Amino acid sequence: MNRRHCAAAAITLVCALGLLTVPVQAMAAPTPDSSPSPSASAPAMPAAPAGPASSEKDLEKIREQIETLYRKAGAATDAYNLAEEQAKKQSGEIVKLAKAIVDGQARIAELKDRAGAQAREQYRNGGLPPGAQLALSDDPQLFLDGVNKVRTSQQATKTVLAELNRTQEDLETYTQDASTNWQKLETNRVRQAKARKKINAQIAAAEKLESQLEKEELARLRQLEQDAANRAQSAWLATRPAPNAAVSGATTAAGEAAVAFATAQIGKPYVWGATGPGSYDCSGLTSQAWAAAGRPIPRTSQEQWRLLPRIDIQDMRPGDLIIYHADASHVGMYVGDGAIVHSPRPGRNVTLAGAGSMKILGVVRPDR
């Protein structure tokens, strides 16, 4: 890559900085498309009964369908959140690299001026630096001084040229890195758009199923949801390993602060991609709770599962995070006594629930 290419790339990146100040689409409650495209990955669902559901079996099927749709929307939300975090990181890197390129160009211009000044000085002195002229003197002291000055001048010239070469190499590296980060940024933006489309489609399909039910059926559906959660919680409690007495009541100050923050959000609505203060998605709640406790953690439930230390479920203590489902697409914070605080799904609010009311994948501890 020649210097002219570096300069052109740098100017392009600097101009592009204006684009980086435009925020990614604000994360708010999605407005479902009026007619979601089948390609948006929402499965075709049978229509709800035209009149009142004829049996609990009909409603149970609808409940399972709705739960499946919201779980898929949750997984897509995790993908959206991760892409957004990565896009923010790449944007920040591009800004830093663009500044480094501008600084590098300024430094190269300065070094060229210095090298040019040295060359012009030699030309004015017949091609010899001042020290070399003194070295030709018959005076021994002037001769020795001249030798030293020649050496100093030669070293200074070498230093300038070496720094010029290093700066040019750095400039080329910065330009290449900026181009790579720009490509990653665009990839993550495409990923965000796909995830957003999938989320909207899944939520729209679930809401369509619910909208076809009568008021009485909706109440019965809600009761079926609660009954299913209660059964799962009872089964979990019956098979749960006995809590480890060594960690009973051993919650850290940070854990207590995280629990206090999370429980203070009870009643606020779920909104996919939201991190507060008025609404949260599941990992938005847990990540903000631990940030408030002074322990920043990954933004998404899948990254929390991948990167945070894992612990045995019998060692669980308040403040720990329980990761749910095989794809780690949901998370809640354990608050003690077999309960969690979590932000369940669209249409629901932050609430307390049984820790075993969903399929547990594992437990992680942010302050381990």
PDB file of N, CA and C in Angstrom, residues 293-331:
ATOM      1  N   ALA A 293     -23.958  -2.850  40.674  1.00  0.00           N
ATOM      2  CA  ALA A 293     -23.209  -3.376  41.812  1.00  0.00           C
ATOM      3  C   ALA A 293     -21.699  -3.195  41.633  1.00  0.00           C
ATOM      4  N   GLY A 294     -21.301  -2.562  40.540  1.00  0.00           N
ATOM      5  CA  GLY A 294     -19.879  -2.317  40.316  1.00  0.00           C
ATOM      6  C   GLY A 294     -19.144  -3.450  39.637  1.00  0.00           C
ATOM      7  N   ARG A 295     -19.874  -4.404  39.070  1.00  0.00           N
ATOM      8  CA  ARG A 295     -19.253  -5.543  38.390  1.00  0.00           C
ATOM      9  C   ARG A 295     -19.834  -5.688  36.981  1.00  0.00           C
ATOM     10  N   PRO A 296     -19.309  -4.967  36.004  1.00  0.00           N
ATOM     11  CA  PRO A 296     -19.821  -5.102  34.638  1.00  0.00           C
ATOM     12  C   PRO A 296     -19.681  -6.539  34.141  1.00  0.00           C
ATOM     13  N   ILE A 297     -20.721  -7.040  33.470  1.00  0.00           N
ATOM     14  CA  ILE A 297     -20.712  -8.396  32.926  1.00  0.00           C
ATOM     15  C   ILE A 297     -21.172  -8.338  31.473  1.00  0.00           C
ATOM     16  N   PRO A 298     -21.004  -9.431  30.716  1.00  0.00           N
ATOM     17  CA  PRO A 298     -21.452  -9.427  29.321  1.00  0.00           C
ATOM     18  C   PRO A 298     -22.924  -9.066  29.192  1.00  0.00           C
ATOM     19  N   ARG A 299     -23.276  -8.519  28.044  1.00  0.00           N
ATOM     20  CA  ARG A 299     -24.634  -7.998  27.823  1.00  0.00           C
ATOM     21  C   ARG A 299     -25.676  -9.094  27.618  1.00  0.00           C
ATOM     22  N   THR A 300     -25.338 -10.177  26.935  1.00  0.00           N
ATOM     23  CA  THR A 300     -26.342 -11.164  26.557  1.00  0.00           C
ATOM     24  C   THR A 300     -26.270 -12.409  27.446  1.00  0.00           C
ATOM     25  N   SER A 301     -27.391 -13.135  27.505  1.00  0.00           N
ATOM     26  CA  SER A 301     -27.428 -14.343  28.326  1.00  0.00           C
ATOM     27  C   SER A 301     -26.461 -15.398  27.792  1.00  0.00           C
ATOM     28  N   GLN A 302     -26.326 -15.482  26.485  1.00  0.00           N
ATOM     29  CA  GLN A 302     -25.404 -16.469  25.918  1.00  0.00           C
ATOM     30  C   GLN A 302     -23.953 -16.132  26.239  1.00  0.00           C
ATOM     31  N   GLU A 303     -23.595 -14.847  26.200  1.00  0.00           N
ATOM     32  CA  GLU A 303     -22.244 -14.447  26.562  1.00  0.00           C
ATOM     33  C   GLU A 303     -22.022 -14.573  28.069  1.00  0.00           C
ATOM     34  N   GLN A 304     -23.051 -14.327  28.866  1.00  0.00           N
ATOM     35  CA  GLN A 304     -22.939 -14.522  30.311  1.00  0.00           C
ATOM     36  C   GLN A 304     -22.659 -15.987  30.617  1.00  0.00           C
ATOM     37  N   TRP A 305     -23.333 -16.873  29.911  1.00  0.00           N
ATOM     38  CA  TRP A 305     -23.108 -18.310  30.095  1.00  0.00           C
ATOM     39  C   TRP A 305     -21.725 -18.714  29.605  1.00  0.00           C
ATOM     40  N   ARG A 306     -21.279 -18.128  28.527  1.00  0.00           N
ATOM     41  CA  ARG A 306     -19.992 -18.520  27.931  1.00  0.00           C
ATOM     42  C   ARG A 306     -18.805 -17.992  28.722  1.00  0.00           C
ATOM     43  N   LEU A 307     -18.922 -16.798  29.279  1.00  0.00           N
ATOM     44  CA  LEU A 307     -17.748 -16.134  29.833  1.00  0.00           C
ATOM     45  C   LEU A 307     -17.675 -16.073  31.355  1.00  0.00           C
ATOM     46  N   LEU A 308     -18.799 -16.159  32.043  1.00  0.00           N
ATOM     47  CA  LEU A 308     -18.764 -16.040  33.500  1.00  0.00           C
ATOM     48  C   LEU A 308     -18.460 -17.384  34.159  1.00  0.00           C
ATOM     49  N   PRO A 309     -17.852 -17.377  35.335  1.00  0.00           N
ATOM     50  CA  PRO A 309     -17.530 -18.629  36.029  1.00  0.00           C
ATOM     51  C   PRO A 309     -18.796 -19.423  36.360  1.00  0.00           C
ATOM     52  N   ARG A 310     -18.746 -20.717  36.116  1.00  0.00           N
ATOM     53  CA  ARG A 310     -19.908 -21.578  36.395  1.00  0.00           C
ATOM     54  C   ARG A 310     -19.759 -22.230  37.757  1.00  0.00           C
ATOM     55  N   ILE A 311     -20.889 -22.444  38.395  1.00  0.00           N
ATOM     56  CA  ILE A 311     -20.875 -23.076  39.717  1.00  0.00           C
ATOM     57  C   ILE A 311     -21.930 -24.167  39.762  1.00  0.00           C
ATOM     58  N   ASP A 312     -21.785 -25.070  40.734  1.00  0.00           N
ATOM     59  CA  ASP A 312     -22.788 -26.114  40.931  1.00  0.00           C
ATOM     60  C   ASP A 312     -24.061 -25.501  41.488  1.00  0.00           C
ATOM     61  N   ILE A 313     -25.179 -26.069  41.082  1.00  0.00           N
ATOM     62  CA  ILE A 313     -26.461 -25.487  41.475  1.00  0.00           C
ATOM     63  C   ILE A 313     -26.683 -25.543  42.982  1.00  0.00           C
ATOM     64  N   GLN A 314     -26.091 -26.543  43.667  1.00  0.00           N
ATOM     65  CA  GLN A 314     -26.254 -26.622  45.119  1.00  0.00           C
ATOM     66  C   GLN A 314     -25.474 -25.538  45.853  1.00  0.00           C
ATOM     67  N   ASP A 315     -24.538 -24.893  45.142  1.00  0.00           N
ATOM     68  CA  ASP A 315     -23.755 -23.809  45.735  1.00  0.00           C
ATOM     69  C   ASP A 315     -24.336 -22.432  45.428  1.00  0.00           C
ATOM     70  N   MET A 316     -25.496 -22.419  44.798  1.00  0.00           N
ATOM     71  CA  MET A 316     -26.104 -21.172  44.359  1.00  0.00           C
ATOM     72  C   MET A 316     -26.421 -20.251  45.533  1.00  0.00           C
ATOM     73  N   ARG A 317     -26.181 -18.950  45.335  1.00  0.00           N
ATOM     74  CA  ARG A 317     -26.492 -17.961  46.359  1.00  0.00           C
ATOM     75  C   ARG A 317     -27.107 -16.735  45.681  1.00  0.00           C
ATOM     76  N   PRO A 318     -27.810 -15.890  46.421  1.00  0.00           N
ATOM     77  CA  PRO A 318     -28.431 -14.708  45.823  1.00  0.00           C
ATOM     78  C   PRO A 318     -27.425 -13.854  45.061  1.00  0.00           C
ATOM     79  N   GLY A 319     -27.851 -13.424  43.878  1.00  0.00           N
ATOM     80  CA  GLY A 319     -26.988 -12.651  42.990  1.00  0.00           C
ATOM     81  C   GLY A 319     -26.462 -13.481  41.837  1.00  0.00           C
ATOM     82  N   ASP A 320     -26.406 -14.809  42.011  1.00  0.00           N
ATOM     83  CA  ASP A 320     -25.976 -15.675  40.915  1.00  0.00           C
ATOM     84  C   ASP A 320     -27.008 -15.636  39.794  1.00  0.00           C
ATOM     85  N   LEU A 321     -26.560 -15.949  38.594  1.00  0.00           N
ATOM     86  CA  LEU A 321     -27.449 -15.930  37.435  1.00  0.00           C
ATOM     87  C   LEU A 321     -27.746 -17.350  36.985  1.00  0.00           C
ATOM     88  N   ILE A 322     -29.024 -17.636  36.785  1.00  0.00           N
ATOM     89  CA  ILE A 322     -29.437 -18.942  36.274  1.00  0.00           C
ATOM     90  C   ILE A 322     -29.711 -18.788  34.786  1.00  0.00           C
ATOM     91  N   ILE A 323     -29.040 -19.602  33.987  1.00  0.00           N
ATOM     92  CA  ILE A 323     -29.201 -19.571  32.535  1.00  0.00           C
ATOM     93  C   ILE A 323     -30.171 -20.682  32.139  1.00  0.00           C
ATOM     94  N   TYR A 324     -31.099 -20.332  31.249  1.00  0.00           N
ATOM     95  CA  TYR A 324     -32.174 -21.267  30.890  1.00  0.00           C
ATOM     96  C   TYR A 324     -32.142 -21.667  29.423  1.00  0.00           C
ATOM     97  N   HIS A 325     -32.676 -22.868  29.165  1.00  0.00           N
ATOM     98  CA  HIS A 325     -32.860 -23.443  27.834  1.00  0.00           C
ATOM     99  C   HIS A 325     -31.513 -23.861  27.239  1.00  0.00           C
ATOM    100  N   ALA A 326     -31.577 -24.815  26.329  1.00  0.00           N
ATOM    101  CA  ALA A 326     -30.362 -25.396  25.760  1.00  0.00           C
ATOM    102  C   ALA A 326     -29.519 -24.375  25.003  1.00  0.00           C
ATOM    103  N   ASP A 327     -30.178 -23.340  24.474  1.00  0.00           N
ATOM    104  CA  ASP A 327     -29.439 -22.331  23.708  1.00  0.00           C
ATOM    105  C   ASP A 327     -29.057 -21.118  24.556  1.00  0.00           C
ATOM    106  N   ALA A 328     -29.227 -21.221  25.882  1.00  0.00           N
ATOM    107  CA  ALA A 328     -28.860 -20.129  26.804  1.00  0.00           C
ATOM    108  C   ALA A 328     -29.549 -18.816  26.425  1.00  0.00           C
ATOM    109  N   SER A 329     -30.814 -18.907  26.008  1.00  0.00           N
ATOM    110  CA  SER A 329     -31.513 -17.731  25.493  1.00  0.00           C
ATOM    111  C   SER A 329     -32.286 -16.961  26.558  1.00  0.00           C
ATOM    112  N   HIS A 330     -32.235 -17.411  27.815  1.00  0.00           N
ATOM    113  CA  HIS A 330     -32.926 -16.667  28.878  1.00  0.00           C
ATOM    114  C   HIS A 330     -32.081 -16.712  30.145  1.00  0.00           C
ATOM    115  N   VAL A 331     -32.239 -15.680  30.975  1.00  0.00           N
ATOM    116  CA  VAL A 331     -31.484 -15.607  32.220  1.00  0.00           C
ATOM    117  C   VAL A 331     -32.332 -14.924  33.278  1.00  0.00           C
TER     118      VAL A 331
END
